[in-house]
JSON list of C-alpha atoms and ligand atoms in Angstrom, two decimals:
[
{"chain": "A", "resi": 1, "resn": "MET", "atom": "CA", "xyz": [3.49, -58.29, -43.57]},
{"chain": "A", "resi": 2, "resn": "THR", "atom": "CA", "xyz": [3.26, -56.57, -40.13]},
{"chain": "A", "resi": 3, "resn": "SER", "atom": "CA", "xyz": [-0.50, -55.34, -40.39]},
{"chain": "A", "resi": 4, "resn": "GLN", "atom": "CA", "xyz": [-3.34, -56.05, -37.91]},
{"chain": "A", "resi": 5, "resn": "ARG", "atom": "CA", "xyz": [-4.33, -58.76, -40.23]},
{"chain": "A", "resi": 6, "resn": "THR", "atom": "CA", "xyz": [-1.24, -60.77, -39.90]},
{"chain": "A", "resi": 7, "resn": "ARG", "atom": "CA", "xyz": [-1.60, -60.21, -36.07]},
{"chain": "A", "resi": 8, "resn": "ASP", "atom": "CA", "xyz": [-5.11, -61.29, -35.83]},
{"chain": "A", "resi": 9, "resn": "ARG", "atom": "CA", "xyz": [-4.36, -64.56, -37.80]},
{"chain": "A", "resi": 10, "resn": "LEU", "atom": "CA", "xyz": [-1.62, -65.30, -35.17]},
{"chain": "A", "resi": 11, "resn": "ILE", "atom": "CA", "xyz": [-4.27, -64.78, -32.25]},
{"chain": "A", "resi": 12, "resn": "ARG", "atom": "CA", "xyz": [-6.82, -66.93, -34.02]},
{"chain": "A", "resi": 13, "resn": "ARG", "atom": "CA", "xyz": [-4.03, -69.68, -34.36]},
{"chain": "A", "resi": 14, "resn": "LEU", "atom": "CA", "xyz": [-3.30, -69.44, -30.53]},
{"chain": "A", "resi": 15, "resn": "ARG", "atom": "CA", "xyz": [-6.86, -69.84, -29.98]},
{"chain": "A", "resi": 16, "resn": "GLU", "atom": "CA", "xyz": [-6.94, -72.95, -32.00]},
{"chain": "A", "resi": 17, "resn": "GLU", "atom": "CA", "xyz": [-3.95, -74.42, -30.19]},
{"chain": "A", "resi": 18, "resn": "GLY", "atom": "CA", "xyz": [-5.85, -73.98, -26.87]},
{"chain": "A", "resi": 19, "resn": "ILE", "atom": "CA", "xyz": [-4.83, -70.74, -25.50]},
{"chain": "A", "resi": 20, "resn": "GLN", "atom": "CA", "xyz": [-7.86, -69.19, -23.82]},
{"chain": "A", "resi": 21, "resn": "ASP", "atom": "CA", "xyz": [-7.07, -66.65, -21.44]},
{"chain": "A", "resi": 22, "resn": "GLU", "atom": "CA", "xyz": [-8.31, -63.56, -23.15]},
{"chain": "A", "resi": 23, "resn": "ARG", "atom": "CA", "xyz": [-5.86, -61.20, -21.08]},
{"chain": "A", "resi": 24, "resn": "VAL", "atom": "CA", "xyz": [-2.95, -63.12, -22.53]},
{"chain": "A", "resi": 25, "resn": "LEU", "atom": "CA", "xyz": [-4.43, -63.09, -26.36]},
{"chain": "A", "resi": 26, "resn": "GLU", "atom": "CA", "xyz": [-4.78, -59.36, -25.95]},
{"chain": "A", "resi": 27, "resn": "ALA", "atom": "CA", "xyz": [-1.19, -58.53, -24.63]},
{"chain": "A", "resi": 28, "resn": "ILE", "atom": "CA", "xyz": [0.00, -60.72, -27.35]},
{"chain": "A", "resi": 29, "resn": "ARG", "atom": "CA", "xyz": [-2.02, -58.89, -29.88]},
{"chain": "A", "resi": 30, "resn": "ASN", "atom": "CA", "xyz": [-0.89, -55.51, -28.78]},
{"chain": "A", "resi": 31, "resn": "VAL", "atom": "CA", "xyz": [3.00, -56.42, -28.77]},
{"chain": "A", "resi": 32, "resn": "PRO", "atom": "CA", "xyz": [4.64, -55.80, -32.18]},
{"chain": "A", "resi": 33, "resn": "ARG", "atom": "CA", "xyz": [6.72, -58.93, -32.48]},
{"chain": "A", "resi": 34, "resn": "HIS", "atom": "CA", "xyz": [8.37, -57.53, -35.71]},
{"chain": "A", "resi": 35, "resn": "ARG", "atom": "CA", "xyz": [10.52, -55.04, -33.73]},
{"chain": "A", "resi": 36, "resn": "PHE", "atom": "CA", "xyz": [11.92, -57.91, -31.38]},
{"chain": "A", "resi": 37, "resn": "VAL", "atom": "CA", "xyz": [13.71, -59.80, -34.49]},
{"chain": "A", "resi": 38, "resn": "ASP", "atom": "CA", "xyz": [16.03, -58.78, -37.33]},
{"chain": "A", "resi": 39, "resn": "GLU", "atom": "CA", "xyz": [14.79, -56.60, -39.99]},
{"chain": "A", "resi": 40, "resn": "ALA", "atom": "CA", "xyz": [15.23, -59.37, -42.43]},
{"chain": "A", "resi": 41, "resn": "LEU", "atom": "CA", "xyz": [12.98, -61.69, -40.34]},
{"chain": "A", "resi": 42, "resn": "SER", "atom": "CA", "xyz": [10.43, -59.22, -39.84]},
{"chain": "A", "resi": 43, "resn": "SER", "atom": "CA", "xyz": [8.06, -60.83, -42.49]},
{"chain": "A", "resi": 44, "resn": "ARG", "atom": "CA", "xyz": [8.06, -64.04, -40.22]},
{"chain": "A", "resi": 45, "resn": "ALA", "atom": "CA", "xyz": [7.39, -62.17, -37.06]},
{"chain": "A", "resi": 46, "resn": "TYR", "atom": "CA", "xyz": [3.60, -63.19, -36.80]},
{"chain": "A", "resi": 47, "resn": "GLU", "atom": "CA", "xyz": [4.17, -66.67, -37.48]},
{"chain": "A", "resi": 48, "resn": "ASP", "atom": "CA", "xyz": [3.95, -69.10, -34.50]},
{"chain": "A", "resi": 49, "resn": "THR", "atom": "CA", "xyz": [7.43, -70.16, -34.88]},
{"chain": "A", "resi": 50, "resn": "ALA", "atom": "CA", "xyz": [10.76, -69.60, -32.71]},
{"chain": "A", "resi": 51, "resn": "LEU", "atom": "CA", "xyz": [13.17, -67.16, -34.64]},
{"chain": "A", "resi": 52, "resn": "PRO", "atom": "CA", "xyz": [16.92, -66.51, -34.29]},
{"chain": "A", "resi": 53, "resn": "ILE", "atom": "CA", "xyz": [17.95, -63.38, -32.43]},
{"chain": "A", "resi": 54, "resn": "GLY", "atom": "CA", "xyz": [21.79, -63.94, -32.59]},
{"chain": "A", "resi": 55, "resn": "HIS", "atom": "CA", "xyz": [24.40, -65.25, -30.23]},
{"chain": "A", "resi": 56, "resn": "GLY", "atom": "CA", "xyz": [22.77, -68.83, -30.76]},
{"chain": "A", "resi": 57, "resn": "GLN", "atom": "CA", "xyz": [19.62, -67.55, -29.06]},
{"chain": "A", "resi": 58, "resn": "THR", "atom": "CA", "xyz": [15.83, -67.52, -30.10]},
{"chain": "A", "resi": 59, "resn": "ILE", "atom": "CA", "xyz": [13.01, -65.26, -29.65]},
{"chain": "A", "resi": 60, "resn": "SER", "atom": "CA", "xyz": [10.58, -68.00, -28.30]},
{"chain": "A", "resi": 61, "resn": "GLN", "atom": "CA", "xyz": [7.71, -69.39, -30.22]},
{"chain": "A", "resi": 62, "resn": "PRO", "atom": "CA", "xyz": [4.21, -67.27, -29.34]},
{"chain": "A", "resi": 63, "resn": "TYR", "atom": "CA", "xyz": [2.36, -70.22, -28.45]},
{"chain": "A", "resi": 64, "resn": "VAL", "atom": "CA", "xyz": [4.94, -71.21, -25.75]},
{"chain": "A", "resi": 65, "resn": "VAL", "atom": "CA", "xyz": [5.06, -67.67, -24.66]},
{"chain": "A", "resi": 66, "resn": "ALA", "atom": "CA", "xyz": [1.19, -67.77, -24.42]},
{"chain": "A", "resi": 67, "resn": "LEU", "atom": "CA", "xyz": [1.35, -71.00, -22.66]},
{"chain": "A", "resi": 68, "resn": "MET", "atom": "CA", "xyz": [3.71, -69.94, -20.16]},
{"chain": "A", "resi": 69, "resn": "THR", "atom": "CA", "xyz": [2.11, -66.40, -19.51]},
{"chain": "A", "resi": 70, "resn": "GLN", "atom": "CA", "xyz": [-1.16, -68.09, -19.15]},
{"chain": "A", "resi": 71, "resn": "ALA", "atom": "CA", "xyz": [0.04, -70.70, -16.36]},
{"chain": "A", "resi": 72, "resn": "LEU", "atom": "CA", "xyz": [2.03, -67.75, -14.75]},
{"chain": "A", "resi": 73, "resn": "ILE", "atom": "CA", "xyz": [-1.33, -65.59, -14.25]},
{"chain": "A", "resi": 74, "resn": "ALA", "atom": "CA", "xyz": [-4.01, -68.25, -13.75]},
{"chain": "A", "resi": 75, "resn": "GLY", "atom": "CA", "xyz": [-3.85, -67.49, -10.08]},
{"chain": "A", "resi": 76, "resn": "GLY", "atom": "CA", "xyz": [-4.73, -63.57, -10.62]},
{"chain": "A", "resi": 77, "resn": "ARG", "atom": "CA", "xyz": [-2.71, -60.53, -11.56]},
{"chain": "A", "resi": 78, "resn": "PRO", "atom": "CA", "xyz": [0.70, -60.82, -10.23]},
{"chain": "A", "resi": 79, "resn": "LYS", "atom": "CA", "xyz": [2.13, -57.91, -8.65]},
{"chain": "A", "resi": 80, "resn": "LYS", "atom": "CA", "xyz": [5.87, -58.56, -8.97]},
{"chain": "A", "resi": 81, "resn": "VAL", "atom": "CA", "xyz": [7.15, -61.01, -11.51]},
{"chain": "A", "resi": 82, "resn": "LEU", "atom": "CA", "xyz": [10.87, -62.29, -12.11]},
{"chain": "A", "resi": 83, "resn": "GLU", "atom": "CA", "xyz": [11.91, -63.48, -15.60]},
{"chain": "A", "resi": 84, "resn": "ILE", "atom": "CA", "xyz": [15.10, -65.08, -16.06]},
{"chain": "A", "resi": 85, "resn": "GLY", "atom": "CA", "xyz": [16.53, -64.91, -19.87]},
{"chain": "A", "resi": 86, "resn": "THR", "atom": "CA", "xyz": [15.21, -61.46, -21.40]},
{"chain": "A", "resi": 87, "resn": "GLY", "atom": "CA", "xyz": [16.77, -62.25, -24.94]},
{"chain": "A", "resi": 88, "resn": "SER", "atom": "CA", "xyz": [14.88, -60.07, -27.32]},
{"chain": "A", "resi": 89, "resn": "GLY", "atom": "CA", "xyz": [12.70, -58.66, -24.49]},
{"chain": "A", "resi": 90, "resn": "TYR", "atom": "CA", "xyz": [9.34, -60.27, -26.13]},
{"chain": "A", "resi": 91, "resn": "GLN", "atom": "CA", "xyz": [8.11, -62.38, -23.25]},
{"chain": "A", "resi": 92, "resn": "THR", "atom": "CA", "xyz": [8.96, -59.30, -20.99]},
{"chain": "A", "resi": 93, "resn": "ALA", "atom": "CA", "xyz": [6.97, -57.10, -23.25]},
{"chain": "A", "resi": 94, "resn": "VAL", "atom": "CA", "xyz": [3.84, -59.36, -22.93]},
{"chain": "A", "resi": 95, "resn": "LEU", "atom": "CA", "xyz": [4.13, -59.55, -19.41]},
{"chain": "A", "resi": 96, "resn": "SER", "atom": "CA", "xyz": [4.66, -55.86, -19.11]},
{"chain": "A", "resi": 97, "resn": "SER", "atom": "CA", "xyz": [0.69, -55.33, -19.11]},
{"chain": "A", "resi": 98, "resn": "LEU", "atom": "CA", "xyz": [-0.08, -58.39, -17.22]},
{"chain": "A", "resi": 99, "resn": "ALA", "atom": "CA", "xyz": [1.62, -57.45, -14.06]},
{"chain": "A", "resi": 100, "resn": "ASP", "atom": "CA", "xyz": [2.90, -54.53, -11.88]},
{"chain": "A", "resi": 101, "resn": "GLU", "atom": "CA", "xyz": [6.27, -54.61, -11.88]},
{"chain": "A", "resi": 102, "resn": "ILE", "atom": "CA", "xyz": [8.78, -56.98, -14.00]},
{"chain": "A", "resi": 103, "resn": "TYR", "atom": "CA", "xyz": [12.35, -57.79, -12.99]},
{"chain": "A", "resi": 104, "resn": "SER", "atom": "CA", "xyz": [14.37, -59.47, -15.87]},
{"chain": "A", "resi": 105, "resn": "VAL", "atom": "CA", "xyz": [17.93, -61.03, -16.00]},
{"chain": "A", "resi": 106, "resn": "GLU", "atom": "CA", "xyz": [19.98, -61.51, -19.03]},
{"chain": "A", "resi": 107, "resn": "ARG", "atom": "CA", "xyz": [23.62, -62.92, -19.22]},
{"chain": "A", "resi": 108, "resn": "ILE", "atom": "CA", "xyz": [24.28, -61.81, -22.53]},
{"chain": "A", "resi": 109, "resn": "GLU", "atom": "CA", "xyz": [25.39, -58.12, -22.52]},
{"chain": "A", "resi": 110, "resn": "SER", "atom": "CA", "xyz": [24.54, -56.87, -26.01]},
{"chain": "A", "resi": 111, "resn": "LEU", "atom": "CA", "xyz": [20.76, -58.58, -25.91]},
{"chain": "A", "resi": 112, "resn": "MET", "atom": "CA", "xyz": [20.28, -57.01, -22.45]},
{"chain": "A", "resi": 113, "resn": "LYS", "atom": "CA", "xyz": [21.33, -53.71, -24.06]},
{"chain": "A", "resi": 114, "resn": "GLN", "atom": "CA", "xyz": [19.09, -53.99, -27.11]},
{"chain": "A", "resi": 115, "resn": "ALA", "atom": "CA", "xyz": [15.91, -55.51, -25.11]},
{"chain": "A", "resi": 116, "resn": "ARG", "atom": "CA", "xyz": [16.12, -52.58, -22.75]},
{"chain": "A", "resi": 117, "resn": "LYS", "atom": "CA", "xyz": [16.51, -49.88, -25.34]},
{"chain": "A", "resi": 118, "resn": "LEU", "atom": "CA", "xyz": [13.45, -51.36, -27.23]},
{"chain": "A", "resi": 119, "resn": "LEU", "atom": "CA", "xyz": [11.46, -51.88, -24.27]},
{"chain": "A", "resi": 120, "resn": "ARG", "atom": "CA", "xyz": [11.71, -48.34, -23.38]},
{"chain": "A", "resi": 121, "resn": "GLU", "atom": "CA", "xyz": [10.67, -47.22, -26.86]},
{"chain": "A", "resi": 122, "resn": "ILE", "atom": "CA", "xyz": [7.61, -49.26, -26.98]},
{"chain": "A", "resi": 123, "resn": "GLY", "atom": "CA", "xyz": [6.65, -47.94, -23.57]},
{"chain": "A", "resi": 124, "resn": "CYS", "atom": "CA", "xyz": [7.21, -50.61, -20.99]},
{"chain": "A", "resi": 125, "resn": "ARG", "atom": "CA", "xyz": [7.97, -48.61, -18.08]},
{"chain": "A", "resi": 126, "resn": "ASN", "atom": "CA", "xyz": [7.30, -51.17, -15.32]},
{"chain": "A", "resi": 127, "resn": "VAL", "atom": "CA", "xyz": [10.47, -53.26, -16.74]},
{"chain": "A", "resi": 128, "resn": "GLN", "atom": "CA", "xyz": [13.75, -53.31, -14.99]},
{"chain": "A", "resi": 129, "resn": "ILE", "atom": "CA", "xyz": [16.63, -55.50, -16.82]},
{"chain": "A", "resi": 130, "resn": "ARG", "atom": "CA", "xyz": [19.92, -56.61, -15.03]},
{"chain": "A", "resi": 131, "resn": "LEU", "atom": "CA", "xyz": [23.02, -58.32, -16.57]},
{"chain": "A", "resi": 132, "resn": "SER", "atom": "CA", "xyz": [23.66, -61.50, -14.39]},
{"chain": "A", "resi": 133, "resn": "ASP", "atom": "CA", "xyz": [23.48, -65.36, -13.98]},
{"chain": "A", "resi": 134, "resn": "GLY", "atom": "CA", "xyz": [19.83, -65.79, -13.60]},
{"chain": "A", "resi": 135, "resn": "THR", "atom": "CA", "xyz": [20.56, -69.08, -11.78]},
{"chain": "A", "resi": 136, "resn": "TRP", "atom": "CA", "xyz": [20.62, -66.90, -8.46]},
{"chain": "A", "resi": 137, "resn": "GLY", "atom": "CA", "xyz": [17.45, -65.04, -9.10]},
{"chain": "A", "resi": 138, "resn": "TRP", "atom": "CA", "xyz": [17.52, -61.43, -8.23]},
{"chain": "A", "resi": 139, "resn": "LYS", "atom": "CA", "xyz": [17.24, -61.27, -4.61]},
{"chain": "A", "resi": 140, "resn": "GLU", "atom": "CA", "xyz": [17.00, -57.77, -3.88]},
{"chain": "A", "resi": 141, "resn": "HIS", "atom": "CA", "xyz": [13.37, -57.45, -5.13]},
{"chain": "A", "resi": 142, "resn": "ALA", "atom": "CA", "xyz": [12.17, -60.98, -3.94]},
{"chain": "A", "resi": 143, "resn": "PRO", "atom": "CA", "xyz": [9.73, -62.43, -3.09]},
{"chain": "A", "resi": 144, "resn": "TYR", "atom": "CA", "xyz": [8.10, -62.54, -6.44]},
{"chain": "A", "resi": 145, "resn": "ASP", "atom": "CA", "xyz": [4.27, -63.48, -7.04]},
{"chain": "A", "resi": 146, "resn": "GLY", "atom": "CA", "xyz": [5.54, -65.02, -10.39]},
{"chain": "A", "resi": 147, "resn": "ILE", "atom": "CA", "xyz": [8.89, -66.28, -11.81]},
{"chain": "A", "resi": 148, "resn": "ILE", "atom": "CA", "xyz": [9.09, -67.27, -15.52]},
{"chain": "A", "resi": 149, "resn": "VAL", "atom": "CA", "xyz": [12.09, -69.02, -16.77]},
{"chain": "A", "resi": 150, "resn": "THR", "atom": "CA", "xyz": [12.99, -68.74, -20.52]},
{"chain": "A", "resi": 151, "resn": "ALA", "atom": "CA", "xyz": [15.92, -70.99, -20.86]},
{"chain": "A", "resi": 152, "resn": "ALA", "atom": "CA", "xyz": [16.24, -74.65, -19.67]},
{"chain": "A", "resi": 153, "resn": "PRO", "atom": "CA", "xyz": [18.05, -75.72, -16.47]},
{"chain": "A", "resi": 154, "resn": "ALA", "atom": "CA", "xyz": [18.46, -79.60, -15.69]},
{"chain": "A", "resi": 155, "resn": "THR", "atom": "CA", "xyz": [16.93, -79.29, -12.18]},
{"chain": "A", "resi": 156, "resn": "VAL", "atom": "CA", "xyz": [14.83, -76.20, -10.80]},
{"chain": "A", "resi": 157, "resn": "PRO", "atom": "CA", "xyz": [17.64, -73.72, -9.13]},
{"chain": "A", "resi": 158, "resn": "SER", "atom": "CA", "xyz": [16.76, -73.66, -5.40]},
{"chain": "A", "resi": 159, "resn": "ALA", "atom": "CA", "xyz": [17.35, -69.74, -5.41]},
{"chain": "A", "resi": 160, "resn": "LEU", "atom": "CA", "xyz": [14.38, -69.36, -7.68]},
{"chain": "A", "resi": 161, "resn": "LEU", "atom": "CA", "xyz": [12.27, -71.48, -5.20]},
{"chain": "A", "resi": 162, "resn": "GLU", "atom": "CA", "xyz": [13.70, -69.33, -2.58]},
{"chain": "A", "resi": 163, "resn": "GLN", "atom": "CA", "xyz": [12.50, -66.17, -4.01]},
{"chain": "A", "resi": 164, "resn": "LEU", "atom": "CA", "xyz": [8.85, -67.39, -4.83]},
{"chain": "A", "resi": 165, "resn": "ALA", "atom": "CA", "xyz": [6.12, -65.78, -2.37]},
{"chain": "A", "resi": 166, "resn": "PRO", "atom": "CA", "xyz": [3.97, -68.11, -0.83]},
{"chain": "A", "resi": 167, "resn": "GLY", "atom": "CA", "xyz": [1.13, -68.88, -3.17]},
{"chain": "A", "resi": 168, "resn": "GLY", "atom": "CA", "xyz": [3.51, -68.03, -5.92]},
{"chain": "A", "resi": 169, "resn": "ARG", "atom": "CA", "xyz": [3.73, -69.45, -9.52]},
{"chain": "A", "resi": 170, "resn": "LEU", "atom": "CA", "xyz": [7.14, -70.47, -11.07]},
{"chain": "A", "resi": 171, "resn": "VAL", "atom": "CA", "xyz": [6.87, -71.55, -14.75]},
{"chain": "A", "resi": 172, "resn": "ILE", "atom": "CA", "xyz": [10.10, -73.35, -16.19]},
{"chain": "A", "resi": 173, "resn": "PRO", "atom": "CA", "xyz": [11.19, -75.85, -18.61]},
{"chain": "A", "resi": 174, "resn": "VAL", "atom": "CA", "xyz": [13.30, -78.48, -16.90]},
{"chain": "A", "resi": 175, "resn": "GLY", "atom": "CA", "xyz": [15.33, -81.18, -18.63]},
{"chain": "A", "resi": 176, "resn": "GLY", "atom": "CA", "xyz": [18.36, -81.80, -21.01]},
{"chain": "A", "resi": 177, "resn": "PRO", "atom": "CA", "xyz": [19.39, -79.60, -24.13]},
{"chain": "A", "resi": 178, "resn": "SER", "atom": "CA", "xyz": [17.22, -81.20, -26.75]},
{"chain": "A", "resi": 179, "resn": "MET", "atom": "CA", "xyz": [13.89, -81.35, -25.08]},
{"chain": "A", "resi": 180, "resn": "GLN", "atom": "CA", "xyz": [12.27, -80.38, -21.65]},
{"chain": "A", "resi": 181, "resn": "GLU", "atom": "CA", "xyz": [9.20, -80.54, -19.54]},
{"chain": "A", "resi": 182, "resn": "LEU", "atom": "CA", "xyz": [7.54, -77.45, -18.93]},
{"chain": "A", "resi": 183, "resn": "MET", "atom": "CA", "xyz": [7.09, -77.19, -15.43]},
{"chain": "A", "resi": 184, "resn": "LEU", "atom": "CA", "xyz": [4.27, -75.25, -13.04]},
{"chain": "A", "resi": 185, "resn": "VAL", "atom": "CA", "xyz": [5.58, -74.96, -9.69]},
{"chain": "A", "resi": 186, "resn": "GLN", "atom": "CA", "xyz": [3.41, -73.55, -7.04]},
{"chain": "A", "resi": 187, "resn": "GLN", "atom": "CA", "xyz": [4.57, -72.32, -3.74]},
{"chain": "A", "resi": 188, "resn": "THR", "atom": "CA", "xyz": [1.98, -73.95, -1.10]},
{"chain": "A", "resi": 189, "resn": "GLU", "atom": "CA", "xyz": [2.04, -74.36, 2.82]},
{"chain": "A", "resi": 190, "resn": "LYS", "atom": "CA", "xyz": [3.36, -77.61, 2.63]},
{"chain": "A", "resi": 191, "resn": "GLY", "atom": "CA", "xyz": [6.15, -76.81, 0.33]},
{"chain": "A", "resi": 192, "resn": "PRO", "atom": "CA", "xyz": [6.54, -76.46, -3.58]},
{"chain": "A", "resi": 193, "resn": "SER", "atom": "CA", "xyz": [4.13, -78.59, -5.74]},
{"chain": "A", "resi": 194, "resn": "MET", "atom": "CA", "xyz": [5.03, -79.44, -9.33]},
{"chain": "A", "resi": 195, "resn": "GLU", "atom": "CA", "xyz": [2.80, -80.02, -12.37]},
{"chain": "A", "resi": 196, "resn": "ARG", "atom": "CA", "xyz": [3.94, -81.08, -15.67]},
{"chain": "A", "resi": 197, "resn": "LEU", "atom": "CA", "xyz": [2.32, -78.90, -18.50]},
{"chain": "A", "resi": 198, "resn": "GLU", "atom": "CA", "xyz": [3.95, -79.70, -21.93]},
{"chain": "A", "resi": 199, "resn": "LEU", "atom": "CA", "xyz": [7.08, -80.72, -23.87]},
{"chain": "A", "resi": 200, "resn": "VAL", "atom": "CA", "xyz": [8.89, -77.91, -25.27]},
{"chain": "A", "resi": 201, "resn": "ASN", "atom": "CA", "xyz": [12.42, -76.91, -26.36]},
{"chain": "A", "resi": 202, "resn": "PHE", "atom": "CA", "xyz": [14.28, -74.20, -25.02]},
{"chain": "A", "resi": 203, "resn": "VAL", "atom": "CA", "xyz": [18.00, -73.04, -25.04]},
{"chain": "A", "resi": 204, "resn": "PRO", "atom": "CA", "xyz": [19.91, -74.22, -22.11]},
{"chain": "A", "resi": 205, "resn": "LEU", "atom": "CA", "xyz": [20.05, -72.20, -18.84]},
{"chain": "A", "resi": 206, "resn": "VAL", "atom": "CA", "xyz": [23.83, -71.31, -18.80]},
{"chain": "A", "resi": 207, "resn": "ARG", "atom": "CA", "xyz": [25.43, -71.23, -15.48]},
{"chain": "A", "resi": 208, "resn": "ASP", "atom": "CA", "xyz": [28.49, -68.60, -15.34]},
{"chain": "A", "resi": 209, "resn": "PRO", "atom": "CA", "xyz": [31.57, -69.52, -13.55]},
{"chain": "A", "resi": 210, "resn": "GLY", "atom": "CA", "xyz": [31.87, -68.27, -9.98]},
{"chain": "B", "resi": 301, "resn": "SAH", "atom": "N1", "xyz": [12.08, -64.94, -23.73]},
{"chain": "B", "resi": 301, "resn": "SAH", "atom": "C1", "xyz": [12.99, -64.62, -24.66]},
{"chain": "B", "resi": 301, "resn": "SAH", "atom": "C2", "xyz": [13.80, -65.99, -24.66]},
{"chain": "B", "resi": 301, "resn": "SAH", "atom": "C3", "xyz": [15.42, -65.83, -25.16]},
{"chain": "B", "resi": 301, "resn": "SAH", "atom": "S1", "xyz": [16.28, -67.45, -25.05]},
{"chain": "B", "resi": 301, "resn": "SAH", "atom": "C4", "xyz": [12.62, -64.13, -25.85]},
{"chain": "B", "resi": 301, "resn": "SAH", "atom": "O1", "xyz": [11.46, -64.32, -26.04]},
{"chain": "B", "resi": 301, "resn": "SAH", "atom": "O2", "xyz": [13.43, -63.62, -26.69]},
{"chain": "B", "resi": 301, "resn": "SAH", "atom": "C5", "xyz": [17.06, -67.37, -23.68]},
{"chain": "B", "resi": 301, "resn": "SAH", "atom": "C6", "xyz": [17.82, -66.55, -23.18]},
{"chain": "B", "resi": 301, "resn": "SAH", "atom": "O3", "xyz": [18.22, -66.84, -21.86]},
{"chain": "B", "resi": 301, "resn": "SAH", "atom": "C7", "xyz": [19.07, -66.22, -23.97]},
{"chain": "B", "resi": 301, "resn": "SAH", "atom": "O4", "xyz": [18.96, -64.87, -24.26]},
{"chain": "B", "resi": 301, "resn": "SAH", "atom": "C8", "xyz": [20.32, -66.43, -23.02]},
{"chain": "B", "resi": 301, "resn": "SAH", "atom": "O5", "xyz": [21.27, -65.64, -23.29]},
{"chain": "B", "resi": 301, "resn": "SAH", "atom": "C9", "xyz": [19.41, -66.52, -21.65]},
{"chain": "B", "resi": 301, "resn": "SAH", "atom": "N2", "xyz": [20.13, -67.24, -20.68]},
{"chain": "B", "resi": 301, "resn": "SAH", "atom": "C10", "xyz": [20.59, -68.21, -20.69]},
{"chain": "B", "resi": 301, "resn": "SAH", "atom": "N3", "xyz": [21.32, -68.81, -19.59]},
{"chain": "B", "resi": 301, "resn": "SAH", "atom": "C11", "xyz": [20.94, -67.63, -18.54]},
{"chain": "B", "resi": 301, "resn": "SAH", "atom": "C12", "xyz": [21.23, -67.38, -17.00]},
{"chain": "B", "resi": 301, "resn": "SAH", "atom": "N4", "xyz": [21.85, -68.25, -16.53]},
{"chain": "B", "resi": 301, "resn": "SAH", "atom": "N5", "xyz": [20.98, -66.18, -16.74]},
{"chain": "B", "resi": 301, "resn": "SAH", "atom": "C13", "xyz": [20.24, -65.22, -17.57]},
{"chain": "B", "resi": 301, "resn": "SAH", "atom": "N6", "xyz": [20.02, -65.51, -18.80]},
{"chain": "B", "resi": 301, "resn": "SAH", "atom": "C14", "xyz": [20.31, -66.69, -19.28]}
]
């Protein structure tokens, strides 16, 4: 159920759905997604579907992880990446081999701790995770060549634009609770340019009070 054959089937499926970046496909092939879900769900880990991870949150659908990662690294290998919404840590693990340093922010402590432990176990050493409200980014390590947001705000948080390096790419779902537009924002000399990628469905980005 978690065999190489099952994983290869997922990669074939992602290709059929239009994912072309071999770096992304290879990264997804190498990440053991079954480790990021509850054991009871591990037989479904290589289906192209989102799955519950507790606390009303989900591990993202592999197609959406691939699409976002592909958009993030299309301009070349980023040195520093900021991720908002660590969740299970699955997207973080996919990014780990595709960028030099990953900084990831999660607001639910138990998810953050579990992801940190698992990423360490599977050898993702270039990842740092912090407990906080990602609406404010992670200023200390800014600017970032890439920022990826895996929970949906109604509008792009201004702190994330401020922490994006010149030429950097921000991939973020923007919209209401049931459906969002996946946006690619690029930091150009003339200011941010926006491109719509696809309709997606993420959990909301929750702003913590104060
Ligand atoms: N990429 C993750 C997706 C997890 S779902 C995965 O594949 O597992 C989105 C995550 O964003 C949840 O864990 C949720 O707690 C987190 N989140 C929501 N609002 C947030 C905020 N303001 N700051 C940080 N994390 C947030």
